Coordinates of C-alpha atoms in Angstrom, one line a residue:
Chain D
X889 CA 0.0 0.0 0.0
X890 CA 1.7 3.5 -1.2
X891 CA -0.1 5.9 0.9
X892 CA -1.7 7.6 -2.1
X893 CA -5.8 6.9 -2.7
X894 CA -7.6 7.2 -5.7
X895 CA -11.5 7.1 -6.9
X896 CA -13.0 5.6 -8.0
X897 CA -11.1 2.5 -9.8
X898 CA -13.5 2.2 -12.3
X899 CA -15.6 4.6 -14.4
X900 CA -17.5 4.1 -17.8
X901 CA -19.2 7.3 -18.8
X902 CA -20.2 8.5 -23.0
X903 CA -18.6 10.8 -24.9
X904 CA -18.8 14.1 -24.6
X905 CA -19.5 13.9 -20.6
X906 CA -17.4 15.4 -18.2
X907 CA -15.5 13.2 -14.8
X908 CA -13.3 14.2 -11.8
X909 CA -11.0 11.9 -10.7
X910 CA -10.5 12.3 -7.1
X911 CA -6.6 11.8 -5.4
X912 CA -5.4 11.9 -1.6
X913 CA -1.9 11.8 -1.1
X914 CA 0.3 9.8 1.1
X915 CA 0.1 11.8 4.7
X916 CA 2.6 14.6 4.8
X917 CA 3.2 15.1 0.8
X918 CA 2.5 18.2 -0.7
X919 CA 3.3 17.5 -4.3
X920 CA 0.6 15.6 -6.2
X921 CA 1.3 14.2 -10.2
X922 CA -1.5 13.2 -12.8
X923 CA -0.4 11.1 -15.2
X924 CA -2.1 8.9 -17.9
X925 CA -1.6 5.2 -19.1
X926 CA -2.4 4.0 -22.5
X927 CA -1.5 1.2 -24.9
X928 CA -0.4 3.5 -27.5
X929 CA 1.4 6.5 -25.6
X930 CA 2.9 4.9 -22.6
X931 CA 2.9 6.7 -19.0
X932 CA 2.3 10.4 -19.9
X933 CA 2.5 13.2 -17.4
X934 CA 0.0 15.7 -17.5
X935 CA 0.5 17.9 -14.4
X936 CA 1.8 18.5 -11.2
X937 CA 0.7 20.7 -8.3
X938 CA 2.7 21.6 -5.0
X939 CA 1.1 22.9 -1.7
X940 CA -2.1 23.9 -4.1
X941 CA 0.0 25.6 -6.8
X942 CA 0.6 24.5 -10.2
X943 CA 4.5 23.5 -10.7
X944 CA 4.8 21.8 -13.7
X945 CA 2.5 21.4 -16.6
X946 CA 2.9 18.3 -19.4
X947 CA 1.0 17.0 -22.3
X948 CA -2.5 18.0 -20.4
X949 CA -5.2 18.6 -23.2
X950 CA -7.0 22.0 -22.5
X951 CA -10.5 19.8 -22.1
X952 CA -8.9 18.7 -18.5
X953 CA -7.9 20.5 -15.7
X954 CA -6.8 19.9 -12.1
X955 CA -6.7 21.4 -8.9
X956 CA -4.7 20.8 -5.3
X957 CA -7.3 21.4 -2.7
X958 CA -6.4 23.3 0.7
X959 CA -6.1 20.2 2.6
X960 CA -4.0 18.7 -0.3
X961 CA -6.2 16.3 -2.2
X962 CA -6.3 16.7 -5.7
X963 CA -8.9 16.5 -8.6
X964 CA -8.5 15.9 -12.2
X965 CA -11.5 17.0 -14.6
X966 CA -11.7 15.7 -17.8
X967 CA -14.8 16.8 -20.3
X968 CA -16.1 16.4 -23.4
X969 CA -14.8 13.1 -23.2
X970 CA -13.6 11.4 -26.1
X971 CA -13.1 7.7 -27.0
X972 CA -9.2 8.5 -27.2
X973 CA -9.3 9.9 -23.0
X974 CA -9.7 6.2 -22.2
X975 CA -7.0 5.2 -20.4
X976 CA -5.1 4.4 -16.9
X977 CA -4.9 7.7 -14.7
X978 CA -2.4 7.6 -11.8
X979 CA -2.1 10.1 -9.3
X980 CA 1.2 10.2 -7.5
X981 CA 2.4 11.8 -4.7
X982 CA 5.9 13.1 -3.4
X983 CA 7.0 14.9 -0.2
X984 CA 9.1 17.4 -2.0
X985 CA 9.2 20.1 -4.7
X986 CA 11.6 18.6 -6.5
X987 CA 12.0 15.4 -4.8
X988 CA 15.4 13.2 -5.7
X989 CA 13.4 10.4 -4.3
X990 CA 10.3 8.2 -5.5
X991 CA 6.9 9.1 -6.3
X992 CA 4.8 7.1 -4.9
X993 CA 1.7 6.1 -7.3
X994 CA -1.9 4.9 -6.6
X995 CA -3.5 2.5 -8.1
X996 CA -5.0 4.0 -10.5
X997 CA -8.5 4.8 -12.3
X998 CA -9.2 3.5 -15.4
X999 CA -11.5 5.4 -17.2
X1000 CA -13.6 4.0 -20.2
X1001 CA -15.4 6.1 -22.6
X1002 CA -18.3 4.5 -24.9
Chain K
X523 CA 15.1 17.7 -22.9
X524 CA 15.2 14.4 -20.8
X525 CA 14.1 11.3 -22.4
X526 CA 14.0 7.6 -21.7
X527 CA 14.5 4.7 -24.3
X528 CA 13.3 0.7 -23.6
X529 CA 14.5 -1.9 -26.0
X530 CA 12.2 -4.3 -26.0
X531 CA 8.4 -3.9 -25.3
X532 CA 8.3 -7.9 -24.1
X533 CA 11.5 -10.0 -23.0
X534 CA 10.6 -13.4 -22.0
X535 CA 12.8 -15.9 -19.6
X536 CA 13.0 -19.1 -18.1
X537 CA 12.8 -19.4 -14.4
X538 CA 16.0 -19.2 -13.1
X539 CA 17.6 -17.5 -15.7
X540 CA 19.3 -14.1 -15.9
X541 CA 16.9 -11.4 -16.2
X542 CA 18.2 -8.0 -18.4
X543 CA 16.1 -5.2 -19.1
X544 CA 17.6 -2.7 -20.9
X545 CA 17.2 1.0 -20.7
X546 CA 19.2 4.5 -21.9
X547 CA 18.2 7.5 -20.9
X548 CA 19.2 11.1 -22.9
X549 CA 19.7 14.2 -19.9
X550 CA 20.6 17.3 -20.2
X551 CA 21.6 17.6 -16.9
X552 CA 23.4 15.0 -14.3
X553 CA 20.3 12.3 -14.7
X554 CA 18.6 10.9 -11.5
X555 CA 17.2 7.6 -12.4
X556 CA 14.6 5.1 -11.8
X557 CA 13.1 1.3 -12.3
X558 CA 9.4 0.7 -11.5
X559 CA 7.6 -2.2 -11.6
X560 CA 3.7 -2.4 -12.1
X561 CA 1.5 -5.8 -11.4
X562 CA -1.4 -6.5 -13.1
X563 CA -3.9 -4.0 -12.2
X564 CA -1.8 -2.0 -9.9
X565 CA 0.0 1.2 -9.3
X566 CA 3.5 1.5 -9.6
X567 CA 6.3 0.0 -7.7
X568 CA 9.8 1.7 -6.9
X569 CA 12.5 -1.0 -7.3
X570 CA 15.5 1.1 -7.3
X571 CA 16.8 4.8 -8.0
X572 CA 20.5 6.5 -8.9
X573 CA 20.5 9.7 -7.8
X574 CA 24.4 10.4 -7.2
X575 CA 27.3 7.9 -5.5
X576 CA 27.7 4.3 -6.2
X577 CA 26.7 3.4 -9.9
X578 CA 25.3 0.2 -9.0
X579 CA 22.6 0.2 -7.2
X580 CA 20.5 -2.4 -5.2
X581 CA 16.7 -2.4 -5.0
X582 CA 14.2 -4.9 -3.9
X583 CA 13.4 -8.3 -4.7
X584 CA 16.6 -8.8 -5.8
X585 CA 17.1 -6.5 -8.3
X586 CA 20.1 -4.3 -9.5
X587 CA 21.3 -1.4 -12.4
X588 CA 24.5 0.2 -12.9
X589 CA 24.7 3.2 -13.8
X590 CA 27.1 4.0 -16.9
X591 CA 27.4 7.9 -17.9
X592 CA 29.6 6.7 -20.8
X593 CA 27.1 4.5 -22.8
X594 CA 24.0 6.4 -21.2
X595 CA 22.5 3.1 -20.0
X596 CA 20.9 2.4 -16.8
X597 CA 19.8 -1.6 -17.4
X598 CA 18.2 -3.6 -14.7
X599 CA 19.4 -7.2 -14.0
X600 CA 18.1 -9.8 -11.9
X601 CA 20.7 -12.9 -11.8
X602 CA 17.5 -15.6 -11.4
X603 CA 14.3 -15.0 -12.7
X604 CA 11.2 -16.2 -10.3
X605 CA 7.5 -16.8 -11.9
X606 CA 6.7 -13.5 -9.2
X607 CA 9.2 -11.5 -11.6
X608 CA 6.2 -11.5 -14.5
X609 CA 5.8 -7.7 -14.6
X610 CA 5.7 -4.0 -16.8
X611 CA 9.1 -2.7 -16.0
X612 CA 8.9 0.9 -16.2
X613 CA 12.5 2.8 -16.6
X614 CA 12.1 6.5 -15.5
X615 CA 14.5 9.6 -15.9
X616 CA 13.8 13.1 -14.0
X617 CA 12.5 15.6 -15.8
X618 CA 14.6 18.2 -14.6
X619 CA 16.8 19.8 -12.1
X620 CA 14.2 21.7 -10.6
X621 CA 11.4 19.1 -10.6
X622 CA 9.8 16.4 -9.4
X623 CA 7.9 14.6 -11.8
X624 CA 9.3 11.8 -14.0
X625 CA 9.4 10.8 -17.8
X626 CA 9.1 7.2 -18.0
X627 CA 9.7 4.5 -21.0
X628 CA 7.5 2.9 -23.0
X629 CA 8.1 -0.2 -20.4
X630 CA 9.1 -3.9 -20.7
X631 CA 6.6 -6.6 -20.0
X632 CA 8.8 -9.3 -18.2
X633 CA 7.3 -13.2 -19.3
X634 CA 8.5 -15.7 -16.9
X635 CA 8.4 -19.1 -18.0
X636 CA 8.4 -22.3 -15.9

């Protein structure tokens, strides 16, 4: 067990409606990382917010957004869904800014889009 | 920019065999590296991670890389494969001096026969 909590595991939603992927951190990180699994493009990072600022920003399309919450959890918004968004979304969390350490990842939420 | 290559999207072995997964990294900057494993239907795993120091490294389950700056390769060897070995390697390089979150390889799915 990493620390780092994601819901839900499993969502199947239509295309061109709108999800939030909900992330708690392990206890004591501040710096929370989207990233998205598929066959075709690998592990891609998408974003990465620190004490409830963004920090870094990667290959996030402008249909999702995220957010870092006060009391650190994070949610990742993704509309107008396409069949393309499904995927494997991990959330990952880190105790520093720039952490020479691991990231420690949650399991996951795999999103389907019909 | 940093970037990781993975030769070989599937490597199968016999158990008890040597296990090498192969991975080179491009880095702009002195790289900090990174091998992660991922189960079926799980997050990801930290096995090991080169940050500075000793170029060969020791992670868990019995796992080890060596770093070499001269060939720009950071492979992960096991010396005997067990059936738990079956796995996505992932191999990971930081994205920058100044942050946190990783770029990772295309990953290695690790057969294990009996």
């Amino acid at each position: 067990d990493s620390g780092v909590t994601q819901t839900p595991k499993h969502l199947i939603t239509a295309t061109g409606q709108r999800v939030t992927l909900r992330c708690s951190p392990r206890s004591g990180d501040l710096s929370v990382y989207w990233y998205q699994q598929s066959l075709d493009q690998g592990l891609q990072f998408l974003i990465q917010y620190y004490n409830g600022e963004e920090r870094a920003k990667g290959n996030i399309l402008e249909r999702f957004s995220a957010q870092q919450f006060p009391d650190l959890h994070s949610e990742l918004n993704l509309s107008s869904l396409e069949l393309g968004d499904s995927a494997l979304y991990f959330c990952a969390s880190s105790d520093h800014l720039a952490s020479t350490g691991e990231l420690f990842f949650g399991e996951g939420s795999r999103l389907t889009v019909l | 920019a940093q970037s990781v290559t993975q030769l070989g999207s599937h490597v199968s072995v016999s158990e008890g065999a040597l296990v090498l997964l192969r991975c080179n990294y491009s880095s702009s900057v002195p790289p900090y590296l990174f091998w992660y494993v991922q189960y079926p239907n799980q997050g990801l795993q930290l096995l090991l991670k080169y940050t500075t120091g000793a170029t060969l490294v020791k992670g868990i389950n019995g796992f080890e890389a060596e770093f070499k700056k001269s060939e720009t390769s950071f492979h992960l060897t096991k010396p005997s494969a067990h059936m738990s070995d079956a796995a996505e390697y992932f191999c990971a390089v930081r994205a920058g001096v100044s942050q946190g979150n990783l770029i990772f390889g295309k990953g290695t799915k690790l057969s294990v026969k009996p």
